[in-house]
Amino acid sequence: MTISMDDLVALCKRRGFIFPASEIYQGINGFWDYGPLGVELKNNIRDAWWREMVLCPPLGPDGDPLSIVGVDTSIIQNPRAWEASGHVGGFNDPMVDCRESKARYRYDHLQVLRHKSDPEAPRFAFLEGEPAPALKRIKKLARGKSEADFEQLPLSELPREEMPKVVGPDASTPGTLTEPRQFNLMFKTYVGAIQSEDSVAYLRPETAQGIFLNFKNVVDTSRVKVPFGIAQIGKAFRNEVTPRNYIFRSREFEQMEMEWFCHADEAQKWHEFWCERRATWWQRIGLRSDNLMMRPHGQDELAHYAREGQGTFDVEYRFPFTAPGFGELEGVAHRTDFDLKAHQEHSKIKLAYFDQERKESYMPHVIEPAAGLSRGVLALLCEAYTEDPSRPSKVYMNFHPAMAPIKAGIFPLVNKEGMPEIAHKLYAELRERHSVQLDVKQNIGKRYARMDEIGTPYCFTIDGDTAKDQSVTVRDRDSAGQQRIALDKVGAFLDERIRPG
Ligand code: ATP
């Protein structure tokens, strides 16, 4: 069943997961703020990734533990780095403007509806996945014709001579869309007091380049040997033409990227290894449904750095707004030696690696799993959202316990008769290890309902019997079932259940 994005967005707002940025000033398009629960969810995903990549990397194909180190590099780097990486010249999305509505769209995001037999009928453009306004226009502008007479195709596949007949997504007359033009997605700023062409700098559009810039530093100062990885998590900025679909496509977002440096001969082996490993990681943090899939990229979709390599695999998720299609969550690319070579050429600093075992100097190839942390948050939110009309809350979030922002609620059944004292003691014990909440107010049903909505997997209730038999009721979020366990076993009960899968 496809969930409603409006309902999910409303829950995220109501419960403090995600807010529009600058909301009291009517917001700012393409920017979002994470609230108290959203930041916990995001940090849980971030920490699970860091653990998987840096603290406890997996065993490689031959059973040896892999070696991966972390870095945290500057958002602003020398602008020459972005010339070398190809971003100043090539980091463009072709886009079209609408002369009538002044709106700007990404060319590859526009679809058109074209009449199957009448060449004179207007072509109605719409944003992929959002055909409703175009369908409305069929009724208004193509009298006597019905939806079924129209076929859908990408705008890029429409013959150029038909462009004057296209009605833009927000326009009322045909022929107002421009030809596609290039648009640089990097945010520009100035460094220092003088604002001139010489002081222009860019906010990084990806975290990866900071890793390449430090490749030599890491090799020279740590004990890594090829093959090894360097990982980084951090903000990236893209002045997206059409930010949309909530936090799926925003202008400021977070990435989790790892560059795996290996010998060119082994690139294919490592590419396969990381594709498999990354897909199972998303499953382990809770994307269990068939909404998750791996997809090889077509050669024409490849980024400027990946054209000669093994290609790219996407880990994709069926978001409500992409359904029945999928949207990219992570790309696992073979970047070849493109970046190191480019930086060597532009910086004139030798970046080749001397391999002691092979007795050979070479430019390592790179396999890059590049994931969106913000998109990961959205995928987990979509996956967790579960309607259940039989519950007071009507909906619960069934996050994997390891990802849930709050792990347990601790409730004295009533705020008297010694129950609050026991609850406070249990709370003091559990909060040392886990994010737990003590809630003494309202009736117990309302407290469970609130925990359901924020996806807390367990609630421990202290009642009249607790003082007598030293046991508490555990309520399980997913089944809503209850059982009694010993008070002194609560900590172990929780430890065991909230480990990542
Ligand atoms: P898209 O085709 O959706 O623009 P991309 O292929 O350009 O994405 P990459 O450059 O491969 O994306 O970036 C790696 C990851 O960063 C993506 O898989 C995605 O999860 C995330 N990402 C990229 N752009 C955005 C954005 N505007 N908002 C949120 N996350 C993003």
Coordinates of C-alpha atoms and ligand atoms in Angstrom, one line a residue:
M1 CA 0.0 0.0 0.0
T2 CA 1.3 3.5 -0.8
I3 CA 1.3 5.8 2.1
S4 CA 0.2 9.4 1.7
M5 CA 3.2 11.9 1.8
D6 CA 0.9 14.6 3.2
D7 CA 0.1 12.3 6.2
L8 CA 3.7 11.5 6.7
V9 CA 4.8 15.1 6.5
A10 CA 2.1 16.1 9.0
L11 CA 3.2 13.4 11.5
C12 CA 6.8 14.5 11.1
K13 CA 5.8 18.1 11.8
R14 CA 3.4 17.3 14.7
R15 CA 5.9 15.0 16.5
G16 CA 9.0 17.0 15.9
F17 CA 10.9 15.0 13.3
I18 CA 11.3 17.6 10.5
F19 CA 10.3 21.3 10.1
P20 CA 10.5 23.6 7.1
A21 CA 13.6 25.8 7.6
S22 CA 12.9 29.4 8.6
E23 CA 9.2 28.5 9.0
I24 CA 8.3 31.7 10.9
Y25 CA 9.4 33.6 7.8
Q26 CA 7.4 31.4 5.4
G27 CA 10.2 29.0 4.9
I28 CA 12.9 28.8 2.2
N29 CA 12.5 26.5 -0.7
G30 CA 14.8 23.4 -0.6
F31 CA 15.9 23.6 3.1
W32 CA 14.7 21.7 6.1
D33 CA 15.4 21.6 9.8
Y34 CA 15.5 18.4 11.9
G35 CA 13.7 18.5 15.2
P36 CA 14.4 16.6 18.4
L37 CA 13.3 13.2 17.1
G38 CA 14.5 13.8 13.5
V39 CA 18.0 14.5 14.7
E40 CA 18.0 11.3 16.8
L41 CA 16.8 9.2 13.8
K42 CA 19.4 10.8 11.5
N43 CA 22.2 10.3 14.0
N44 CA 21.3 6.7 14.5
I45 CA 21.6 6.1 10.7
R46 CA 24.8 8.1 10.6
D47 CA 26.3 6.2 13.5
A48 CA 25.3 2.8 12.1
W49 CA 27.0 3.7 8.8
W50 CA 30.2 4.9 10.6
R51 CA 30.3 1.7 12.6
E52 CA 29.8 -0.4 9.5
M53 CA 32.5 1.5 7.5
V54 CA 35.1 2.8 10.0
L55 CA 34.8 1.3 13.4
C56 CA 34.0 -2.2 12.4
P57 CA 34.3 -2.6 8.6
P58 CA 33.2 -6.0 7.2
L59 CA 35.4 -8.9 6.3
G60 CA 36.5 -8.7 2.6
P61 CA 35.8 -11.4 0.0
D62 CA 38.8 -13.4 1.2
G63 CA 37.8 -13.2 4.9
D64 CA 40.3 -10.5 6.0
P65 CA 39.0 -7.5 7.9
L66 CA 39.0 -4.4 5.7
S67 CA 40.8 -1.3 6.6
I68 CA 38.9 2.0 6.4
V69 CA 39.7 5.3 8.1
G70 CA 37.6 8.4 8.5
V71 CA 38.1 12.1 7.7
D72 CA 36.1 15.3 8.2
T73 CA 37.1 17.8 5.6
S74 CA 36.2 21.4 4.9
I75 CA 33.0 22.4 3.1
I76 CA 34.9 25.1 1.3
Q77 CA 38.1 24.1 -0.5
N78 CA 40.4 25.8 -3.0
P79 CA 38.1 26.4 -6.1
R80 CA 40.8 24.8 -8.3
A81 CA 39.8 21.5 -6.7
W82 CA 36.3 21.8 -8.3
E83 CA 37.9 22.7 -11.7
A84 CA 40.0 19.5 -11.4
S85 CA 37.1 17.4 -10.4
G86 CA 35.0 18.5 -13.3
H87 CA 32.3 20.2 -11.2
V88 CA 33.0 23.8 -12.4
G89 CA 32.8 22.7 -16.0
G90 CA 30.5 19.7 -15.9
F91 CA 28.3 19.7 -12.9
N92 CA 25.3 20.9 -14.7
D93 CA 21.8 19.8 -15.1
P94 CA 20.2 20.8 -18.3
M95 CA 17.1 22.9 -17.5
V96 CA 14.2 24.7 -19.2
D97 CA 12.6 27.9 -18.2
C98 CA 9.0 28.8 -18.7
R99 CA 8.6 32.3 -20.1
E100 CA 5.0 32.6 -18.9
S101 CA 5.2 31.3 -15.3
K102 CA 9.0 32.1 -14.8
A103 CA 9.3 28.6 -13.3
R104 CA 12.5 26.6 -14.0
Y105 CA 12.5 22.8 -14.4
R106 CA 15.1 20.1 -14.7
Y107 CA 14.9 18.9 -18.3
D108 CA 15.3 15.2 -17.4
H109 CA 12.4 15.6 -14.9
L110 CA 9.8 16.7 -17.4
Q111 CA 7.3 14.3 -19.1
V112 CA 4.7 15.2 -21.7
L113 CA 1.3 13.9 -22.7
R114 CA 0.9 13.8 -26.4
H115 CA -2.3 13.0 -28.3
K116 CA -2.0 9.6 -30.1
S117 CA -3.7 10.7 -33.4
D118 CA -4.2 14.5 -33.5
P119 CA -0.8 16.2 -34.4
E120 CA -2.4 19.6 -33.7
A121 CA -3.4 18.9 -30.1
P122 CA -1.2 20.6 -27.5
R123 CA 1.4 18.6 -25.7
F124 CA 1.0 18.9 -21.9
A125 CA 4.2 18.9 -19.9
F126 CA 4.4 17.8 -16.2
L127 CA 6.9 17.0 -13.5
E128 CA 7.6 13.3 -13.4
G129 CA 5.2 11.7 -10.9
E130 CA 2.9 14.7 -10.8
P131 CA 0.6 14.5 -13.8
A132 CA -2.5 15.9 -12.1
P133 CA -2.2 19.5 -13.3
A134 CA -1.5 18.3 -16.9
L135 CA -4.6 16.0 -16.8
K136 CA -6.6 19.0 -15.7
R137 CA -5.4 21.0 -18.6
I138 CA -6.4 18.3 -21.0
K139 CA -10.0 18.9 -19.9
K140 CA -9.6 22.7 -20.3
L141 CA -7.5 23.1 -23.4
A142 CA -8.1 20.0 -25.5
R143 CA -11.9 20.0 -25.7
G144 CA -13.6 16.8 -26.6
K145 CA -10.4 14.7 -26.0
S146 CA -10.0 12.4 -23.1
E147 CA -7.0 11.3 -21.0
A148 CA -7.0 7.8 -22.6
D149 CA -6.2 9.4 -26.0
F150 CA -2.8 10.7 -24.7
E151 CA 0.4 8.8 -24.5
Q152 CA 3.2 9.7 -22.1
L153 CA 6.9 10.3 -23.0
P154 CA 9.9 12.2 -21.6
L155 CA 10.2 15.7 -22.9
S156 CA 13.7 14.9 -24.0
E157 CA 12.2 12.4 -26.5
L158 CA 9.8 14.8 -28.0
P159 CA 11.0 16.0 -31.5
R160 CA 12.3 19.5 -31.2
E161 CA 9.9 20.9 -33.8
E162 CA 7.0 20.0 -31.5
M163 CA 8.3 22.2 -28.7
P164 CA 6.1 25.2 -29.7
K165 CA 3.1 23.0 -29.0
V166 CA 4.1 22.2 -25.4
V167 CA 2.2 23.7 -22.6
G168 CA 4.5 24.0 -19.6
P169 CA 3.5 22.5 -16.2
D170 CA 2.5 25.9 -14.8
A171 CA 1.6 27.6 -18.0
S172 CA -1.7 28.2 -19.8
T173 CA -0.5 28.7 -23.4
P174 CA 1.7 26.5 -25.5
G175 CA 5.2 27.4 -26.6
T176 CA 6.5 29.1 -23.4
L177 CA 9.2 26.6 -22.5
T178 CA 12.8 27.4 -23.5
E179 CA 15.3 25.0 -25.1
P180 CA 17.3 23.1 -22.4
R181 CA 20.2 25.1 -21.0
Q182 CA 23.1 24.2 -18.6
F183 CA 22.9 25.4 -15.1
N184 CA 25.7 25.1 -12.5
L185 CA 24.5 23.5 -9.3
M186 CA 27.3 24.7 -7.1
F187 CA 26.6 27.5 -4.5
K188 CA 29.0 30.3 -5.0
T189 CA 30.4 32.5 -2.2
Y190 CA 33.3 34.9 -1.6
V191 CA 36.2 34.3 0.8
G192 CA 37.6 37.3 2.6
A193 CA 36.8 41.0 2.6
I194 CA 37.0 41.6 -1.1
Q195 CA 34.3 40.3 -3.3
S196 CA 35.9 39.7 -6.7
E197 CA 36.4 37.0 -9.2
D198 CA 39.6 36.1 -7.4
S199 CA 37.8 35.4 -4.1
V200 CA 35.0 33.2 -5.5
A201 CA 34.7 29.9 -3.7
Y202 CA 32.1 27.1 -3.8
L203 CA 30.2 25.1 -1.2
R204 CA 31.0 21.4 -1.8
P205 CA 28.4 19.6 -3.9
E206 CA 29.7 16.3 -2.7
T207 CA 31.8 15.1 0.2
A208 CA 34.0 12.8 -2.0
Q209 CA 36.4 15.5 -3.2
G210 CA 37.6 16.3 0.3
I211 CA 38.7 12.6 0.5
F212 CA 40.7 12.7 -2.8
L213 CA 42.4 16.0 -1.7
N214 CA 43.6 14.2 1.4
F215 CA 44.5 10.9 -0.2
K216 CA 48.3 11.6 0.1
N217 CA 48.0 12.9 3.6
V218 CA 46.2 9.8 4.8
V219 CA 48.7 7.4 3.0
D220 CA 51.6 9.3 4.4
T221 CA 50.4 9.5 8.0
S222 CA 48.4 6.3 8.7
R223 CA 49.2 2.7 8.2
V224 CA 46.8 2.0 5.4
K225 CA 47.8 -0.1 2.4
V226 CA 45.9 -0.4 -0.8
P227 CA 43.2 -1.8 -0.9
F228 CA 41.8 0.5 1.8
G229 CA 39.0 3.1 2.2
I230 CA 38.5 6.6 3.4
A231 CA 35.0 7.6 4.7
Q232 CA 33.3 10.8 5.4
I233 CA 29.9 12.0 6.5
G234 CA 28.9 15.6 6.0
K235 CA 26.8 18.3 4.4
A236 CA 26.7 18.9 0.7
F237 CA 25.0 21.7 -1.2
R238 CA 23.4 21.8 -4.6
N239 CA 21.4 24.6 -5.9
E240 CA 18.8 22.2 -7.3
V241 CA 16.6 23.6 -10.0
T242 CA 13.5 22.0 -8.6
P243 CA 13.9 21.0 -5.0
R244 CA 10.9 18.8 -4.2
N245 CA 9.5 15.7 -2.6
Y246 CA 10.3 16.9 0.9
I247 CA 13.8 16.0 2.0
F248 CA 14.4 13.8 -1.0
R249 CA 15.8 16.6 -3.2
S250 CA 16.9 19.5 -1.1
R251 CA 19.5 22.2 -1.6
E252 CA 21.4 21.3 1.6
F253 CA 21.7 17.7 2.6
E254 CA 24.0 15.2 4.1
Q255 CA 26.0 12.5 2.4
M256 CA 27.8 9.4 3.6
E257 CA 30.6 8.5 1.2
M258 CA 33.4 6.1 1.2
E259 CA 36.2 6.0 -1.4
W260 CA 37.7 2.5 -1.7
F261 CA 41.1 2.6 -3.3
C262 CA 42.2 -0.5 -5.1
H263 CA 44.4 -1.8 -7.9
A264 CA 42.6 -1.4 -11.3
D265 CA 42.8 -5.2 -11.8
E266 CA 40.7 -5.7 -8.7
A267 CA 38.1 -3.0 -9.3
Q268 CA 35.4 -5.3 -10.6
K269 CA 35.8 -7.7 -7.6
W270 CA 35.5 -4.8 -5.2
H271 CA 32.6 -3.2 -7.1
E272 CA 30.6 -6.4 -6.8
F273 CA 31.6 -6.7 -3.1
W274 CA 30.4 -3.2 -2.2
C275 CA 27.2 -3.4 -4.2
E276 CA 26.2 -6.5 -2.3
R277 CA 27.3 -5.1 1.0
R278 CA 25.5 -1.8 0.7
A279 CA 22.2 -3.3 -0.3
T280 CA 22.3 -5.7 2.7
W281 CA 23.2 -2.8 5.0
W282 CA 20.1 -0.9 4.2
Q283 CA 18.1 -4.0 4.9
R284 CA 19.8 -4.4 8.2
I285 CA 18.8 -1.0 9.4
G286 CA 15.2 -1.7 8.5
L287 CA 14.4 -1.4 4.8
R288 CA 13.1 -4.9 4.6
S289 CA 10.3 -4.7 2.1
D290 CA 10.4 -5.1 -1.6
N291 CA 10.5 -1.3 -1.8
L292 CA 14.3 -1.7 -1.9
M293 CA 16.1 -2.7 -5.0
M294 CA 19.5 -2.6 -6.8
R295 CA 19.6 -1.2 -10.3
P296 CA 22.4 -1.0 -12.8
H297 CA 22.7 2.4 -14.5
G298 CA 22.3 2.8 -18.3
Q299 CA 25.6 3.9 -19.9
D300 CA 24.0 7.3 -20.9
E301 CA 23.1 8.1 -17.3
L302 CA 26.7 7.8 -16.0
A303 CA 28.3 10.7 -14.3
H304 CA 31.3 12.4 -16.0
Y305 CA 33.8 10.3 -13.9
A306 CA 32.3 6.9 -14.4
R307 CA 32.0 6.4 -18.1
E308 CA 35.0 4.1 -18.6
G309 CA 34.6 2.0 -15.5
Q310 CA 32.4 -0.8 -14.3
G311 CA 29.5 1.5 -14.3
T312 CA 27.3 2.4 -11.4
F313 CA 24.8 0.5 -9.4
D314 CA 22.0 2.3 -7.6
V315 CA 20.4 1.2 -4.3
E316 CA 16.9 2.5 -4.9
Y317 CA 13.8 2.8 -2.8
R318 CA 10.2 3.0 -3.9
F319 CA 9.2 6.3 -2.3
P320 CA 5.4 7.1 -2.3
F321 CA 6.1 9.9 -4.8
T322 CA 8.1 7.7 -7.2
A323 CA 5.8 4.7 -7.0
P324 CA 5.5 2.5 -8.9
G325 CA 9.0 3.7 -9.9
F326 CA 12.0 4.0 -7.6
G327 CA 14.3 6.8 -6.4
E328 CA 18.0 6.7 -5.8
L329 CA 19.2 6.2 -2.2
E330 CA 22.8 5.4 -2.9
G331 CA 25.0 5.0 -5.9
V332 CA 27.9 2.5 -6.0
A333 CA 30.2 3.9 -8.7
H334 CA 33.5 2.8 -10.2
R335 CA 35.1 6.2 -10.4
T336 CA 38.2 4.7 -12.0
D337 CA 41.4 6.8 -11.4
F338 CA 39.6 9.9 -12.8
D339 CA 39.7 12.0 -9.6
L340 CA 43.3 11.3 -8.4
K341 CA 44.6 11.7 -11.9
A342 CA 42.8 15.0 -12.3
H343 CA 44.0 16.4 -9.0
Q344 CA 47.6 15.3 -9.8
E345 CA 47.4 17.0 -13.1
H346 CA 45.9 20.3 -11.7
S347 CA 47.9 20.4 -8.5
K348 CA 51.2 19.1 -10.0
I349 CA 51.6 17.0 -6.8
K350 CA 52.3 13.3 -7.4
L351 CA 49.5 11.2 -6.1
A352 CA 50.5 7.8 -7.4
Y353 CA 50.7 5.1 -4.8
F354 CA 53.8 2.8 -4.4
D355 CA 52.6 -0.7 -3.7
Q356 CA 55.3 -2.5 -1.6
E357 CA 53.9 -6.0 -2.3
R358 CA 53.5 -5.6 -6.0
K359 CA 56.7 -3.4 -6.2
E360 CA 54.8 -1.1 -8.5
S361 CA 53.7 2.5 -8.5
Y362 CA 50.2 3.1 -9.8
M363 CA 47.2 5.3 -9.6
P364 CA 44.6 3.4 -7.5
H365 CA 41.1 2.9 -8.9
V366 CA 38.2 3.9 -6.8
I367 CA 34.9 2.2 -5.9
E368 CA 32.6 4.7 -4.3
P369 CA 29.5 3.8 -2.3
A370 CA 27.8 7.3 -2.0
A371 CA 24.7 7.4 0.1
G372 CA 22.3 10.2 1.0
L373 CA 21.9 10.4 4.7
S374 CA 18.9 12.7 4.3
R375 CA 17.3 10.4 1.8
G376 CA 18.0 7.5 4.2
V377 CA 16.0 9.3 6.8
L378 CA 13.1 9.7 4.4
A379 CA 13.3 6.1 3.3
L380 CA 13.2 4.9 6.9
L381 CA 10.3 7.3 7.7
C382 CA 8.3 6.0 4.7
E383 CA 9.1 2.4 5.5
A384 CA 8.1 2.8 9.1
Y385 CA 4.8 4.6 8.6
T386 CA 2.1 2.0 9.3
E387 CA -1.6 2.7 9.5
D388 CA -3.7 0.7 12.0
P389 CA -7.2 2.0 12.5
S390 CA -7.6 -0.2 15.6
R391 CA -5.1 1.8 17.6
P392 CA -5.9 5.1 19.3
S393 CA -3.1 6.7 17.4
K394 CA -4.4 5.2 14.1
V395 CA -0.8 5.0 12.9
Y396 CA 2.5 3.8 14.3
M397 CA 6.1 4.0 13.1
N398 CA 7.7 0.6 13.1
F399 CA 11.4 1.7 13.0
H400 CA 14.0 -1.0 13.5
P401 CA 14.6 -0.8 17.3
A402 CA 18.2 0.2 16.7
M403 CA 17.1 3.2 14.6
A404 CA 14.1 4.4 16.7
P405 CA 14.8 7.8 18.2
I406 CA 13.5 6.8 21.6
K407 CA 14.1 3.2 22.6
A408 CA 11.7 2.9 25.5
G409 CA 9.0 4.7 27.4
I410 CA 8.9 4.2 31.2
F411 CA 5.5 4.8 32.7
P412 CA 4.2 4.6 36.3
L413 CA 0.6 3.5 35.8
V414 CA -0.5 6.2 38.3
N415 CA 1.5 8.9 39.7
K416 CA 1.3 7.7 43.3
E417 CA 1.5 4.6 45.6
G418 CA 5.3 4.2 45.2
M419 CA 5.1 3.8 41.4
P420 CA 6.8 7.0 40.4
E421 CA 9.8 6.2 42.7
I422 CA 10.4 2.8 41.0
A423 CA 9.9 4.4 37.6
H424 CA 12.5 7.1 38.4
K425 CA 15.0 4.5 39.5
L426 CA 14.5 2.4 36.3
Y427 CA 14.8 5.6 34.2
A428 CA 18.0 6.6 35.9
E429 CA 19.5 3.2 35.2
L430 CA 18.4 2.9 31.5
R431 CA 19.2 6.5 30.5
E432 CA 22.9 5.8 31.0
R433 CA 22.9 3.5 28.0
H434 CA 19.8 4.3 25.9
S435 CA 17.6 7.2 24.9
V436 CA 14.5 6.6 27.0
Q437 CA 11.7 8.8 28.2
L438 CA 9.9 8.9 31.5
D439 CA 6.3 9.9 31.2
V440 CA 4.1 10.2 34.2
K441 CA 1.2 12.2 32.8
Q442 CA -2.1 11.3 31.1
N443 CA -3.8 8.0 31.0
I444 CA -1.8 5.0 29.9
G445 CA -3.6 4.6 26.5
K446 CA -2.6 8.1 25.5
R447 CA 1.0 7.5 26.6
Y448 CA 1.2 4.3 24.5
A449 CA -0.4 6.2 21.5
R450 CA 2.3 8.9 21.6
M451 CA 5.0 6.3 21.7
D452 CA 3.4 4.5 18.8
E453 CA 3.4 7.6 16.7
I454 CA 7.1 8.3 17.4
G455 CA 8.1 4.7 16.9
T456 CA 9.3 3.7 20.4
P457 CA 9.6 -0.1 20.3
Y458 CA 9.0 -0.8 24.0
C459 CA 7.2 0.7 27.0
F460 CA 7.7 -0.5 30.5
T461 CA 4.8 0.1 32.9
I462 CA 5.2 0.1 36.6
D463 CA 1.9 -0.8 38.3
G464 CA 0.4 -1.8 41.7
D465 CA 2.0 -5.3 41.5
T466 CA 5.6 -4.1 40.8
A467 CA 6.4 -3.3 44.4
K468 CA 5.1 -6.7 45.4
D469 CA 6.6 -9.0 42.8
Q470 CA 9.4 -6.9 41.3
S471 CA 8.0 -7.2 37.8
V472 CA 6.8 -4.8 35.1
T473 CA 4.7 -4.9 32.0
V474 CA 6.4 -4.6 28.7
R475 CA 4.3 -3.4 25.8
D476 CA 5.6 -4.2 22.3
R477 CA 4.9 -1.5 19.7
D478 CA 4.4 -3.7 16.7
S479 CA 2.1 -6.3 18.2
A480 CA 0.6 -4.1 20.9
G481 CA 0.9 -7.2 23.0
Q482 CA 2.0 -7.2 26.7
Q483 CA 4.0 -9.5 28.9
R484 CA 5.5 -9.3 32.4
I485 CA 9.2 -9.4 33.0
A486 CA 11.4 -9.0 36.1
L487 CA 12.3 -5.5 36.9
D488 CA 16.0 -6.3 37.2
K489 CA 15.9 -7.9 33.7
V490 CA 14.6 -4.7 31.9
G491 CA 18.1 -3.4 31.0
A492 CA 19.2 -6.7 29.5
F493 CA 15.9 -7.1 27.7
L494 CA 16.4 -3.7 26.0
D495 CA 20.1 -4.3 25.2
E496 CA 19.4 -7.5 23.5
R497 CA 16.6 -6.1 21.3
I498 CA 18.0 -2.8 20.0
R499 CA 21.1 -4.2 18.4
P500 CA 21.2 -3.6 14.6
G501 CA 20.1 -6.7 12.6
Ligands
ATP1 P1 20.0 12.7 -8.5 O1 20.2 12.0 -9.8 O2 18.9 12.3 -7.7 O3 20.2 14.2 -8.6 P2 22.8 12.1 -8.1 O4 22.9 10.9 -9.0 O5 23.2 13.4 -8.7 O6 21.3 12.3 -7.6 P3 25.0 11.6 -6.4 O7 25.8 12.7 -7.0 O8 25.3 10.2 -6.8 O9 23.5 11.9 -6.7 O10 24.9 11.7 -4.8 C1 25.0 10.6 -4.0 C2 23.7 10.6 -3.1 O11 23.5 11.9 -2.5 C3 22.5 10.3 -3.8 O12 22.3 8.9 -3.9 C4 21.4 10.9 -2.9 O13 21.1 9.9 -1.9 C5 22.1 12.0 -2.3 N1 21.6 13.3 -2.9 C6 22.0 13.8 -4.1 N2 21.4 15.0 -4.3 C7 20.6 15.2 -3.3 C8 19.6 16.2 -3.0 N3 19.5 17.3 -3.7 N4 19.0 16.1 -1.8 C9 19.1 15.1 -1.0 N5 20.0 14.1 -1.3 C10 20.7 14.1 -2.4

